[in-house]
Amino acid sequence: MKITALAGGTGAVKLLRALYQIIPAQDLTVIANTGDDLQLWGLSISPDVDTITYALAGLLDEAKGWGVQGDTFSCRAMMGKLGEPTFFALGDRDLALHVHRTSLLRSGDPLSRVTERVCHSLGIKARVLPMSDDPVRTRVQTPTGWLAFQEFFVRDRCEPEVLDVDYEGAGSAKPGPGVIEAITSADRIIICPSNPISSIGPILAIPAIERALIDTPARVLAVSPIIGSTPVSGPAGKMMVARGYDLSATGVAAVYSKWLDVMVIDDSDADQADDLRPIGIVPVITETLMTNREREIALAKTIVRALS
Ligand code: FO1
C-alpha cells in the first residue's frame, strides 16, 4: 500500500518515523513544507525538510525536535562575535547540511534533487519531496507588520498577536517533481498532526497541489494536532483563530473539508465525532498524544488499519 504523507517538521516526525518503521520504506513518500525556509549566514536552510530527513535517518535531536542529536554550537557563538544574527540556532553538524545544500543549489541543482541526494547519502529509503522547487515563504501579520515565519516563530517566540498568515509566492509556485503523482497515484494519503495553517497551509496554497488532493481517488486521513482546545505544540491556536477557524479538531477538519475523508481525533474529543459525520468526515477516535515510541507506533498502526 503506497502512502503519501503531507508534513511540517517537529509536529510530524513522530508519526513519520513510526510509519517508516511499520510499512515498507519504499512505500512511503513525504511531501514536506518549505514555507519555513530561510536564508541565514549566506546559507539556504530548509528546516522542515531537514527535521524529517534527520528523523528518518535516526539523527534527530529528539529532545528539541529539530537539529542533529549531540550537536554543538561553536560556529554560532563565533558568528555572534562577528555580529551575525544568532536567533536561529544552527548547530555545527547541522551546518554541514546547509553548506552542502547551498553549494549544490548554487551549482544549479533544484531543492528536490538536493534533497534526494541528501536522503540517499544518509541511507533514507523513503522519498522526501519538497513541496516545490520555487520559493514559497510563510509570513505572519502582526500589529507591527509582516514577519518572516522564523522571525515570528523563533526570534519572537510566537509572542506577537497574529492578524493573518500568508504564503508569498505560493500562487505561482509549481509543485516539486513527483509531488502531484505522489498524491494522485497513492493508495492512501495522511496529513500529519502538523500546524494546519503554517505547516500544511503552505503546501495547500500551491493551487495544483490542492487540486490534486480534491481529484485523487486515494482516501485522505488527517490527524488532529489539536486536543481539546490546545495545540499539541506551537502557535497553531493563534493562527487558526486569526484565519477564522474554531480552535478544535473540528476546526482542523474545516481547514481540510474540501477533500478530507477521515479525521483521527483524541479520545478526549470523542464528543466531536458527531460534528464530523454530518460534513462527510469519518471520525477515528484514539489516543493521539505520542509521548513515547510505543504510542507513536500504536497511532501509526491505528491509522494504517483505519485506511485498510
Ligand atoms: N526552532 C527553535 O525554536 N529555535 C531554533 O533556534 C531553531 C533552529 C533550527 C535550526 C535548524 C532547523 O532545521 C530547525 C530549527 N528550529 C528551531 C526548528 C524550526 O524553526 C521549526 O520547528 C519549524 O520551522 C516549524 O516547523
mmCIF file of C-alpha atoms and ligand atoms in Angstrom:
data_model
loop_
_atom_site.group_PDB
_atom_site.id
_atom_site.type_symbol
_atom_site.label_atom_id
_atom_site.label_comp_id
_atom_site.label_asym_id
_atom_site.label_seq_id
_atom_site.Cartn_x
_atom_site.Cartn_y
_atom_site.Cartn_z
ATOM 1 C CA MET A 1 0.000 0.000 0.000
ATOM 2 C CA LYS A 2 1.623 3.250 -1.163
ATOM 3 C CA ILE A 3 1.216 6.031 1.420
ATOM 4 C CA THR A 4 1.904 9.704 0.801
ATOM 5 C CA ALA A 5 2.154 11.951 3.861
ATOM 6 C CA LEU A 6 1.952 15.752 3.927
ATOM 7 C CA ALA A 7 4.137 17.081 6.712
ATOM 8 C CA GLY A 8 5.668 20.023 8.505
ATOM 9 C CA GLY A 9 8.608 19.434 10.842
ATOM 10 C CA THR A 10 8.531 18.857 14.579
ATOM 11 C CA GLY A 11 4.809 18.026 14.824
ATOM 12 C CA ALA A 12 5.011 15.428 12.064
ATOM 13 C CA VAL A 13 8.169 13.480 12.696
ATOM 14 C CA LYS A 14 6.946 11.220 15.494
ATOM 15 C CA LEU A 15 4.257 9.825 13.222
ATOM 16 C CA LEU A 16 6.537 9.718 10.174
ATOM 17 C CA ARG A 17 9.278 7.713 11.880
ATOM 18 C CA ALA A 18 6.661 5.266 13.175
ATOM 19 C CA LEU A 19 5.170 4.851 9.681
ATOM 20 C CA TYR A 20 8.718 4.386 8.338
ATOM 21 C CA GLN A 21 9.115 1.524 10.800
ATOM 22 C CA ILE A 22 5.841 -0.299 10.162
ATOM 23 C CA ILE A 23 5.420 -0.096 6.375
ATOM 24 C CA PRO A 24 7.991 -0.935 3.675
ATOM 25 C CA ALA A 25 10.181 2.182 3.382
ATOM 26 C CA GLN A 26 9.817 2.362 -0.393
ATOM 27 C CA ASP A 27 6.014 2.629 0.036
ATOM 28 C CA LEU A 28 6.334 5.904 1.979
ATOM 29 C CA THR A 29 6.549 9.311 0.294
ATOM 30 C CA VAL A 30 6.647 12.503 2.360
ATOM 31 C CA ILE A 31 5.721 15.872 0.858
ATOM 32 C CA ALA A 32 7.457 18.454 3.047
ATOM 33 C CA ASN A 33 6.604 22.077 3.770
ATOM 34 C CA THR A 34 9.203 24.582 2.560
ATOM 35 C CA GLY A 35 7.285 27.713 3.614
ATOM 36 C CA ASP A 36 9.535 27.972 6.720
ATOM 37 C CA ASP A 37 12.730 28.098 4.633
ATOM 38 C CA LEU A 38 15.135 30.954 5.221
ATOM 39 C CA GLN A 39 18.499 32.369 4.256
ATOM 40 C CA LEU A 40 20.988 32.828 7.085
ATOM 41 C CA TRP A 41 24.761 33.407 7.019
ATOM 42 C CA GLY A 42 24.563 33.151 3.222
ATOM 43 C CA LEU A 43 23.121 29.630 3.531
ATOM 44 C CA SER A 44 19.838 28.108 2.344
ATOM 45 C CA ILE A 45 18.034 26.477 5.279
ATOM 46 C CA SER A 46 15.007 24.178 4.869
ATOM 47 C CA PRO A 47 14.024 23.398 8.486
ATOM 48 C CA ASP A 48 11.056 21.085 7.881
ATOM 49 C CA VAL A 49 12.766 19.099 5.128
ATOM 50 C CA ASP A 50 15.777 18.713 7.426
ATOM 51 C CA THR A 51 13.767 17.752 10.513
ATOM 52 C CA ILE A 52 12.086 14.986 8.502
ATOM 53 C CA THR A 53 15.403 13.892 6.974
ATOM 54 C CA TYR A 54 17.169 13.743 10.335
ATOM 55 C CA ALA A 55 14.254 11.854 11.913
ATOM 56 C CA LEU A 56 14.165 9.184 9.185
ATOM 57 C CA ALA A 57 17.981 8.881 9.298
ATOM 58 C CA GLY A 58 17.892 8.420 13.105
ATOM 59 C CA LEU A 59 19.936 11.602 13.601
ATOM 60 C CA LEU A 60 17.289 13.943 15.035
ATOM 61 C CA ASP A 61 17.782 15.686 18.373
ATOM 62 C CA GLU A 62 14.602 14.256 19.849
ATOM 63 C CA ALA A 63 14.588 16.470 22.933
ATOM 64 C CA LYS A 64 14.457 19.648 20.858
ATOM 65 C CA GLY A 65 12.503 18.112 17.963
ATOM 66 C CA TRP A 66 14.851 19.723 15.400
ATOM 67 C CA GLY A 67 18.574 19.737 14.602
ATOM 68 C CA VAL A 68 21.106 16.944 14.984
ATOM 69 C CA GLN A 69 21.488 14.925 18.184
ATOM 70 C CA GLY A 70 24.670 15.714 20.154
ATOM 71 C CA ASP A 71 25.287 18.873 18.132
ATOM 72 C CA THR A 72 27.451 21.740 19.379
ATOM 73 C CA PHE A 73 27.097 25.448 18.640
ATOM 74 C CA SER A 74 30.678 26.774 18.377
ATOM 75 C CA CYS A 75 30.146 28.311 14.945
ATOM 76 C CA ARG A 76 27.033 30.118 16.180
ATOM 77 C CA ALA A 77 28.985 31.583 19.123
ATOM 78 C CA MET A 78 31.692 32.847 16.758
ATOM 79 C CA MET A 79 29.068 34.215 14.355
ATOM 80 C CA GLY A 80 27.628 36.175 17.287
ATOM 81 C CA LYS A 81 31.071 37.699 17.941
ATOM 82 C CA LEU A 82 31.190 38.680 14.273
ATOM 83 C CA GLY A 83 27.853 40.446 14.569
ATOM 84 C CA GLU A 84 25.815 37.919 12.548
ATOM 85 C CA PRO A 85 22.254 37.077 13.666
ATOM 86 C CA THR A 86 22.163 34.083 16.020
ATOM 87 C CA PHE A 87 18.454 33.866 16.891
ATOM 88 C CA PHE A 88 18.133 30.769 14.692
ATOM 89 C CA ALA A 89 20.364 28.146 16.316
ATOM 90 C CA LEU A 90 22.342 26.368 13.619
ATOM 91 C CA GLY A 91 24.446 23.579 15.134
ATOM 92 C CA ASP A 92 27.915 22.709 13.886
ATOM 93 C CA ARG A 93 26.865 19.327 12.439
ATOM 94 C CA ASP A 94 23.617 20.730 11.074
ATOM 95 C CA LEU A 95 25.706 23.409 9.364
ATOM 96 C CA ALA A 96 27.327 20.748 7.177
ATOM 97 C CA LEU A 97 23.951 20.045 5.570
ATOM 98 C CA HIS A 98 23.286 23.745 4.925
ATOM 99 C CA VAL A 99 26.729 24.265 3.384
ATOM 100 C CA HIS A 100 26.237 21.137 1.224
ATOM 101 C CA ARG A 101 22.734 22.189 0.116
ATOM 102 C CA THR A 102 23.754 25.775 -0.605
ATOM 103 C CA SER A 103 26.709 24.628 -2.680
ATOM 104 C CA LEU A 104 24.532 22.234 -4.734
ATOM 105 C CA LEU A 105 21.805 24.867 -5.211
ATOM 106 C CA ARG A 106 24.428 27.359 -6.409
ATOM 107 C CA SER A 107 25.717 24.810 -8.908
ATOM 108 C CA GLY A 108 22.186 24.667 -10.372
ATOM 109 C CA ASP A 109 20.541 21.657 -8.693
ATOM 110 C CA PRO A 110 16.930 22.285 -7.617
ATOM 111 C CA LEU A 111 15.955 21.699 -3.965
ATOM 112 C CA SER A 112 14.210 18.432 -4.913
ATOM 113 C CA ARG A 113 17.414 16.996 -6.400
ATOM 114 C CA VAL A 114 19.480 18.188 -3.438
ATOM 115 C CA THR A 115 17.021 16.573 -1.015
ATOM 116 C CA GLU A 116 17.111 13.307 -2.967
ATOM 117 C CA ARG A 117 20.928 13.298 -2.787
ATOM 118 C CA VAL A 118 20.957 14.047 0.933
ATOM 119 C CA CYS A 119 18.416 11.285 1.642
ATOM 120 C CA HIS A 120 20.481 8.841 -0.411
ATOM 121 C CA SER A 121 23.697 9.829 1.398
ATOM 122 C CA LEU A 122 22.024 9.367 4.804
ATOM 123 C CA GLY A 123 20.564 5.980 3.865
ATOM 124 C CA ILE A 124 16.894 7.006 3.818
ATOM 125 C CA LYS A 125 14.801 4.609 1.754
ATOM 126 C CA ALA A 126 11.536 6.592 1.801
ATOM 127 C CA ARG A 127 11.070 9.512 -0.620
ATOM 128 C CA VAL A 128 11.151 13.038 0.817
ATOM 129 C CA LEU A 129 9.805 15.574 -1.695
ATOM 130 C CA PRO A 130 9.959 19.314 -1.032
ATOM 131 C CA MET A 131 6.510 20.698 -1.901
ATOM 132 C CA SER A 132 8.100 22.960 -4.555
ATOM 133 C CA ASP A 133 11.442 23.949 -6.007
ATOM 134 C CA ASP A 134 10.122 27.504 -6.244
ATOM 135 C CA PRO A 135 10.409 29.788 -3.213
ATOM 136 C CA VAL A 136 7.266 29.989 -1.080
ATOM 137 C CA ARG A 137 7.614 31.987 2.139
ATOM 138 C CA THR A 138 5.142 31.913 5.005
ATOM 139 C CA ARG A 139 4.679 35.346 6.596
ATOM 140 C CA VAL A 140 2.801 36.316 9.717
ATOM 141 C CA GLN A 141 0.984 39.625 10.008
ATOM 142 C CA THR A 142 1.290 41.178 13.485
ATOM 143 C CA PRO A 143 0.234 44.603 14.824
ATOM 144 C CA THR A 144 3.754 45.878 13.981
ATOM 145 C CA GLY A 145 3.778 44.492 10.427
ATOM 146 C CA TRP A 146 4.582 41.332 8.475
ATOM 147 C CA LEU A 147 7.240 38.965 9.877
ATOM 148 C CA ALA A 148 9.032 36.146 8.093
ATOM 149 C CA PHE A 149 7.885 32.858 9.663
ATOM 150 C CA GLN A 150 11.118 32.185 11.597
ATOM 151 C CA GLU A 151 11.221 35.782 12.882
ATOM 152 C CA PHE A 152 7.777 35.196 14.370
ATOM 153 C CA PHE A 153 8.369 31.586 15.469
ATOM 154 C CA VAL A 154 11.934 31.576 16.804
ATOM 155 C CA ARG A 155 13.116 35.172 17.212
ATOM 156 C CA ASP A 156 9.865 36.493 18.727
ATOM 157 C CA ARG A 157 8.911 33.127 20.347
ATOM 158 C CA CYS A 158 5.393 33.228 18.804
ATOM 159 C CA GLU A 159 4.555 36.075 21.186
ATOM 160 C CA PRO A 160 3.102 38.723 18.815
ATOM 161 C CA GLU A 161 -0.611 38.799 18.176
ATOM 162 C CA VAL A 162 -1.373 37.093 14.839
ATOM 163 C CA LEU A 163 -3.624 39.060 12.486
ATOM 164 C CA ASP A 164 -3.120 36.940 9.381
ATOM 165 C CA VAL A 165 -0.820 34.423 7.710
ATOM 166 C CA ASP A 166 0.100 34.319 4.050
ATOM 167 C CA TYR A 167 2.260 32.263 1.717
ATOM 168 C CA GLU A 168 4.284 34.547 -0.530
ATOM 169 C CA GLY A 169 4.918 33.001 -3.945
ATOM 170 C CA ALA A 170 2.553 30.043 -3.473
ATOM 171 C CA GLY A 171 0.052 31.168 -6.107
ATOM 172 C CA SER A 172 2.612 30.883 -8.893
ATOM 173 C CA ALA A 173 4.750 28.057 -7.447
ATOM 174 C CA LYS A 174 4.868 24.771 -9.328
ATOM 175 C CA PRO A 175 4.664 21.557 -7.294
ATOM 176 C CA GLY A 176 8.058 19.852 -6.948
ATOM 177 C CA PRO A 177 8.868 16.927 -9.258
ATOM 178 C CA GLY A 178 6.848 13.851 -8.276
ATOM 179 C CA VAL A 179 4.532 15.732 -5.883
ATOM 180 C CA ILE A 180 1.338 15.575 -7.953
ATOM 181 C CA GLU A 181 1.979 11.975 -8.985
ATOM 182 C CA ALA A 182 2.595 11.079 -5.296
ATOM 183 C CA ILE A 183 -0.865 12.434 -4.460
ATOM 184 C CA THR A 184 -2.814 11.095 -7.437
ATOM 185 C CA SER A 185 -1.241 7.623 -7.501
ATOM 186 C CA ALA A 186 -1.017 6.968 -3.742
ATOM 187 C CA ASP A 187 -3.283 4.339 -2.243
ATOM 188 C CA ARG A 188 -3.694 6.446 0.881
ATOM 189 C CA ILE A 189 -2.831 9.982 1.956
ATOM 190 C CA ILE A 190 -2.049 11.043 5.507
ATOM 191 C CA ILE A 191 -1.990 14.630 6.720
ATOM 192 C CA CYS A 192 0.386 14.587 9.696
ATOM 193 C CA PRO A 193 -0.536 16.284 13.001
ATOM 194 C CA SER A 194 1.233 19.466 11.883
ATOM 195 C CA ASN A 195 0.078 23.064 12.220
ATOM 196 C CA PRO A 196 -2.786 23.289 9.652
ATOM 197 C CA ILE A 197 -2.030 26.944 8.892
ATOM 198 C CA SER A 198 1.776 27.250 8.957
ATOM 199 C CA SER A 199 2.909 23.704 8.096
ATOM 200 C CA ILE A 200 0.198 22.163 5.887
ATOM 201 C CA GLY A 201 -1.219 25.553 4.782
ATOM 202 C CA PRO A 202 1.760 26.443 2.544
ATOM 203 C CA ILE A 203 1.525 23.065 0.785
ATOM 204 C CA LEU A 204 -2.213 23.547 0.156
ATOM 205 C CA ALA A 205 -1.600 27.113 -1.038
ATOM 206 C CA ILE A 206 0.060 25.768 -4.187
ATOM 207 C CA PRO A 207 -3.032 25.552 -6.401
ATOM 208 C CA ALA A 208 -2.044 22.381 -8.296
ATOM 209 C CA ILE A 209 -1.452 20.518 -5.020
ATOM 210 C CA GLU A 210 -4.854 21.348 -3.578
ATOM 211 C CA ARG A 211 -6.447 20.405 -6.922
ATOM 212 C CA ALA A 212 -4.657 17.022 -6.791
ATOM 213 C CA LEU A 213 -5.988 16.406 -3.264
ATOM 214 C CA ILE A 214 -9.511 17.144 -4.454
ATOM 215 C CA ASP A 215 -9.109 14.885 -7.506
ATOM 216 C CA THR A 216 -7.161 11.946 -6.055
ATOM 217 C CA PRO A 217 -9.037 8.658 -5.742
ATOM 218 C CA ALA A 218 -6.981 7.888 -2.594
ATOM 219 C CA ARG A 219 -8.638 8.129 0.815
ATOM 220 C CA VAL A 220 -7.273 11.102 2.720
ATOM 221 C CA LEU A 221 -6.862 10.927 6.512
ATOM 222 C CA ALA A 222 -5.723 13.735 8.809
ATOM 223 C CA VAL A 223 -4.558 13.536 12.411
ATOM 224 C CA SER A 224 -5.695 16.457 14.539
ATOM 225 C CA PRO A 225 -2.809 18.412 16.090
ATOM 226 C CA ILE A 226 -5.314 19.950 18.487
ATOM 227 C CA ILE A 227 -6.592 18.144 21.564
ATOM 228 C CA GLY A 228 -9.484 19.865 23.343
ATOM 229 C CA SER A 229 -8.718 23.473 22.505
ATOM 230 C CA THR A 230 -4.949 23.125 22.939
ATOM 231 C CA PRO A 231 -2.448 22.613 20.116
ATOM 232 C CA VAL A 232 -0.051 19.740 20.901
ATOM 233 C CA SER A 233 2.770 22.205 20.131
ATOM 234 C CA GLY A 234 3.476 25.565 18.529
ATOM 235 C CA PRO A 235 1.334 28.532 17.506
ATOM 236 C CA ALA A 236 -1.473 26.647 15.712
ATOM 237 C CA GLY A 237 -4.054 28.134 18.085
ATOM 238 C CA LYS A 238 -3.329 31.794 17.334
ATOM 239 C CA MET A 239 -3.075 31.110 13.633
ATOM 240 C CA MET A 240 -6.318 29.137 13.382
ATOM 241 C CA VAL A 241 -8.226 31.841 15.237
ATOM 242 C CA ALA A 242 -6.674 34.556 13.029
ATOM 243 C CA ARG A 243 -7.836 32.610 9.983
ATOM 244 C CA GLY A 244 -11.373 32.344 11.382
ATOM 245 C CA TYR A 245 -11.332 28.642 12.342
ATOM 246 C CA ASP A 246 -12.632 27.117 15.540
ATOM 247 C CA LEU A 247 -9.784 26.036 17.822
ATOM 248 C CA SER A 248 -10.671 22.326 17.937
ATOM 249 C CA ALA A 249 -10.281 19.092 15.986
ATOM 250 C CA THR A 250 -13.479 20.048 14.153
ATOM 251 C CA GLY A 251 -11.835 23.367 13.253
ATOM 252 C CA VAL A 252 -8.893 21.442 11.762
ATOM 253 C CA ALA A 253 -11.352 19.317 9.772
ATOM 254 C CA ALA A 254 -12.893 22.550 8.461
ATOM 255 C CA VAL A 255 -9.482 23.646 7.083
ATOM 256 C CA TYR A 256 -9.322 20.354 5.143
ATOM 257 C CA SER A 257 -13.041 19.901 4.446
ATOM 258 C CA LYS A 258 -12.840 20.158 0.613
ATOM 259 C CA TRP A 259 -11.029 16.840 0.333
ATOM 260 C CA LEU A 260 -10.793 15.118 3.747
ATOM 261 C CA ASP A 261 -12.314 11.630 4.217
ATOM 262 C CA VAL A 262 -11.158 10.502 7.686
ATOM 263 C CA MET A 263 -10.146 12.508 10.772
ATOM 264 C CA VAL A 264 -8.252 10.996 13.697
ATOM 265 C CA ILE A 265 -9.225 12.731 16.920
ATOM 266 C CA ASP A 266 -8.162 12.163 20.503
ATOM 267 C CA ASP A 267 -10.184 10.056 22.937
ATOM 268 C CA SER A 268 -10.846 13.195 24.947
ATOM 269 C CA ASP A 269 -12.512 14.798 21.886
ATOM 270 C CA ALA A 270 -14.854 11.860 21.237
ATOM 271 C CA ASP A 271 -17.867 14.198 21.501
ATOM 272 C CA GLN A 272 -16.697 15.980 18.315
ATOM 273 C CA ALA A 273 -17.299 12.830 16.243
ATOM 274 C CA ASP A 274 -20.923 13.954 15.901
ATOM 275 C CA ASP A 275 -19.774 17.243 14.325
ATOM 276 C CA LEU A 276 -17.607 15.436 11.757
ATOM 277 C CA ARG A 277 -20.095 12.876 10.421
ATOM 278 C CA PRO A 278 -22.606 15.464 9.078
ATOM 279 C CA ILE A 279 -19.822 17.067 6.997
ATOM 280 C CA GLY A 280 -18.953 13.688 5.466
ATOM 281 C CA ILE A 281 -15.808 13.012 7.506
ATOM 282 C CA VAL A 282 -15.428 9.627 9.201
ATOM 283 C CA PRO A 283 -14.058 10.050 12.734
ATOM 284 C CA VAL A 284 -11.459 7.694 14.220
ATOM 285 C CA ILE A 285 -11.171 8.103 17.974
ATOM 286 C CA THR A 286 -7.929 7.039 19.625
ATOM 287 C CA GLU A 287 -5.033 8.129 21.838
ATOM 288 C CA THR A 288 -3.236 10.715 19.662
ATOM 289 C CA LEU A 289 -0.607 12.101 22.046
ATOM 290 C CA MET A 290 2.704 10.452 21.068
ATOM 291 C CA THR A 291 4.591 10.663 24.357
ATOM 292 C CA ASN A 292 6.851 7.658 23.676
ATOM 293 C CA ARG A 293 7.883 5.261 20.887
ATOM 294 C CA GLU A 294 5.183 2.712 21.763
ATOM 295 C CA ARG A 295 2.468 5.343 21.381
ATOM 296 C CA GLU A 296 3.947 6.544 18.094
ATOM 297 C CA ILE A 297 3.841 3.008 16.711
ATOM 298 C CA ALA A 298 0.361 2.396 18.141
ATOM 299 C CA LEU A 299 -1.003 5.530 16.427
ATOM 300 C CA ALA A 300 0.686 4.644 13.120
ATOM 301 C CA LYS A 301 -0.830 1.134 13.277
ATOM 302 C CA THR A 302 -4.290 2.527 14.076
ATOM 303 C CA ILE A 303 -4.025 4.837 11.074
ATOM 304 C CA VAL A 304 -2.891 2.107 8.688
ATOM 305 C CA ARG A 305 -5.709 -0.134 9.966
ATOM 306 C CA ALA A 306 -8.281 2.659 9.557
ATOM 307 C CA LEU A 307 -7.157 3.114 5.970
ATOM 308 C CA SER A 308 -7.158 -0.622 5.075
HETATM 309 N N1 FO1 B 1 13.401 26.103 16.414
HETATM 310 C C1 FO1 B 1 13.516 26.891 17.504
HETATM 311 O O1 FO1 B 1 12.556 27.008 18.251
HETATM 312 N N2 FO1 B 1 14.679 27.587 17.743
HETATM 313 C C2 FO1 B 1 15.779 27.480 16.953
HETATM 314 O O2 FO1 B 1 16.794 28.122 17.192
HETATM 315 C C3 FO1 B 1 15.668 26.605 15.809
HETATM 316 C C4 FO1 B 1 16.756 26.374 14.968
HETATM 317 C C5 FO1 B 1 16.640 25.449 13.923
HETATM 318 C C6 FO1 B 1 17.736 25.152 13.122
HETATM 319 C C7 FO1 B 1 17.635 24.246 12.091
HETATM 320 C C8 FO1 B 1 16.406 23.602 11.861
HETATM 321 O O3 FO1 B 1 16.311 22.703 10.866
HETATM 322 C C9 FO1 B 1 15.307 23.882 12.645
HETATM 323 C C10 FO1 B 1 15.417 24.796 13.693
HETATM 324 N N3 FO1 B 1 14.322 25.088 14.506
HETATM 325 C C11 FO1 B 1 14.446 25.925 15.578
HETATM 326 C C12 FO1 B 1 13.022 24.482 14.252
HETATM 327 C C13 FO1 B 1 12.175 25.280 13.251
HETATM 328 O O4 FO1 B 1 12.204 26.645 13.425
HETATM 329 C C14 FO1 B 1 10.690 24.918 13.380
HETATM 330 O O5 FO1 B 1 10.473 23.736 14.048
HETATM 331 C C15 FO1 B 1 9.998 24.764 12.090
HETATM 332 O O6 FO1 B 1 10.317 25.676 11.115
HETATM 333 C C16 FO1 B 1 8.469 24.706 12.321
HETATM 334 O O7 FO1 B 1 8.063 23.511 11.771
#
